[in-house]
PDB file of C-alpha atoms in Angstrom:
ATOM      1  CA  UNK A  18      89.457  72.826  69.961  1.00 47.00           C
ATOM      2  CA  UNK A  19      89.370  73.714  73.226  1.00 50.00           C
ATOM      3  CA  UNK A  20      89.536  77.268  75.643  1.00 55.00           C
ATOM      4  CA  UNK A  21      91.876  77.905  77.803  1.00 55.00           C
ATOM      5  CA  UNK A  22      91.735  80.147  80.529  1.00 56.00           C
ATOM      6  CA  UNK A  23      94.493  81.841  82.848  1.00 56.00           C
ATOM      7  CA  UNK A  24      93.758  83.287  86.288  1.00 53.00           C
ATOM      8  CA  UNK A  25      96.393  85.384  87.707  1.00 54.00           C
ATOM      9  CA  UNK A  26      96.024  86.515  91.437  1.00 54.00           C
ATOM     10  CA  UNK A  27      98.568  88.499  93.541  1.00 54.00           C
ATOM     11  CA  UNK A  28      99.222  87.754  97.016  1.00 54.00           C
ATOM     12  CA  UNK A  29      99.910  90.026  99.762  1.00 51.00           C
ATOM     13  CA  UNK A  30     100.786  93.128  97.641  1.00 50.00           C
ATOM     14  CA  UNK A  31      99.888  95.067 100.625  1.00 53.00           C
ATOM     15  CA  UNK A  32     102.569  94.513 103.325  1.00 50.00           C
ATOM     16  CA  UNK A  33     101.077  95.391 107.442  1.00 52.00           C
ATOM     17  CA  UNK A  34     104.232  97.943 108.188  1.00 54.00           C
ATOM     18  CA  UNK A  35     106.751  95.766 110.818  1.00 53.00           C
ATOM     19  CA  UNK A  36     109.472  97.117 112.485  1.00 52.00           C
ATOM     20  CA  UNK A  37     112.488  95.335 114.654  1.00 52.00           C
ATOM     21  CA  UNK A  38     113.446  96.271 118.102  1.00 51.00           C
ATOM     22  CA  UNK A  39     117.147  96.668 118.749  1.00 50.00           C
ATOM     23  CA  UNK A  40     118.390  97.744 122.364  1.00 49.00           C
ATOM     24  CA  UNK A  41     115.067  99.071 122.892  1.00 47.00           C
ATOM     25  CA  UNK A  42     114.355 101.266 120.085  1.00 49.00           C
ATOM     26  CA  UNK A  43     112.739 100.774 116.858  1.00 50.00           C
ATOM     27  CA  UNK A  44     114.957 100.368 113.587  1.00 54.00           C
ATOM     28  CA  UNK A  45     113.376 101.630 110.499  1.00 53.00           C
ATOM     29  CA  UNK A  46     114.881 101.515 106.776  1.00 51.00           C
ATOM     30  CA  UNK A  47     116.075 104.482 104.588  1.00 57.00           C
ATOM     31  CA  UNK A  48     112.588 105.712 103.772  1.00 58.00           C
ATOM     32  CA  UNK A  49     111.126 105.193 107.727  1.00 57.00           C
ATOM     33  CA  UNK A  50     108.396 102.265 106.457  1.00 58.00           C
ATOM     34  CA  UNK A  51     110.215 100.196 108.945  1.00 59.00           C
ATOM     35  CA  UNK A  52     111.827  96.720 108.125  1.00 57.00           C
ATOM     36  CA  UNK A  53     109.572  94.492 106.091  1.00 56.00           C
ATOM     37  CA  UNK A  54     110.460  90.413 106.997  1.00 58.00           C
ATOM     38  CA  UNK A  55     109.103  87.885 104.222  1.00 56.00           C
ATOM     39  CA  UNK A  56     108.648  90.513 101.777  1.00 54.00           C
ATOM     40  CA  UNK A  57     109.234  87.834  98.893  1.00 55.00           C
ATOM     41  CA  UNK A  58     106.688  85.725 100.382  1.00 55.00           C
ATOM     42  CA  UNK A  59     104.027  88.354 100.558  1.00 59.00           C
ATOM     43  CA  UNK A  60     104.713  89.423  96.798  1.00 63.00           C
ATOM     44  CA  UNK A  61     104.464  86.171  95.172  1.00 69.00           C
ATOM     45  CA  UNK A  62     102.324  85.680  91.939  1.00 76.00           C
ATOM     46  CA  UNK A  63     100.371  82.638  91.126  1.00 78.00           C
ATOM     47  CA  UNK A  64      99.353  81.953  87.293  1.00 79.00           C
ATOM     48  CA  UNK A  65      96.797  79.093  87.168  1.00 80.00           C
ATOM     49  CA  UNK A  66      96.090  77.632  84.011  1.00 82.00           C
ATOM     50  CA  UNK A  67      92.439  75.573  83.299  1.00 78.00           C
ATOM     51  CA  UNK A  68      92.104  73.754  80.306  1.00 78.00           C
ATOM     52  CA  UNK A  69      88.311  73.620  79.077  1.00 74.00           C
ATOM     53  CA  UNK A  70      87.085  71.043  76.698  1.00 74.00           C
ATOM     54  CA  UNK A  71      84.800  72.129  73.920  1.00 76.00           C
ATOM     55  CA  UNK A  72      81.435  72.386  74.383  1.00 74.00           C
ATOM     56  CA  UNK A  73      81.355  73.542  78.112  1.00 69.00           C
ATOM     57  CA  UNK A  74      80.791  76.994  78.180  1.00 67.00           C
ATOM     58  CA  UNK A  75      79.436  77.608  81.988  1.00 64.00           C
ATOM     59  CA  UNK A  76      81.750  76.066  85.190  1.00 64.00           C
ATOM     60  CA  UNK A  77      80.015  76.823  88.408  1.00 63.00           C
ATOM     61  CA  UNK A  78      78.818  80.292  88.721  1.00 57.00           C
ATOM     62  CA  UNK A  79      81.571  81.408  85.922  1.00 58.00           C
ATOM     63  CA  UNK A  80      80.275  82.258  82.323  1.00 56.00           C
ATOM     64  CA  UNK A  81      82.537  82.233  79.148  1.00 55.00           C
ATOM     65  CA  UNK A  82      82.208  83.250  76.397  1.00 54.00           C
ATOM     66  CA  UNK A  83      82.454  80.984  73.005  1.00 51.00           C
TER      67      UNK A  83
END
């Protein structure tokens, strides 16, 4: 039998304020935080999966437990 073991890591869940110019003046949103461009980009999730045989209990300078 083997372990398996699932990393999950967000990405860019903290978004740098942006803001558009229009005819010289600065647009902003409802709430003022100013326009956000690639928001679904930044807030992506990736969910990697490792499968470990059995037996190996120590990959690089990671420790699991058996």
């Amino acid at each position: 039998m083997s372990n398996s073991v699932a990393s999950e890591s967000k990405v860019g869940h903290e978004t740098p304020k942006t803001s558009r110019k229009r005819g010289g003046k600065d647009e902003e949103d409802e709430d003022g935080e100013g326009i956000i461009e690639g928001s679904a980009a930044a807030n992506s999730t990736t969910l990697v999966v490792v499968d470990i045989p059995e037996g190996i209990d120590r990959i690089g300078e990671h420790a699991f437990a058996n």
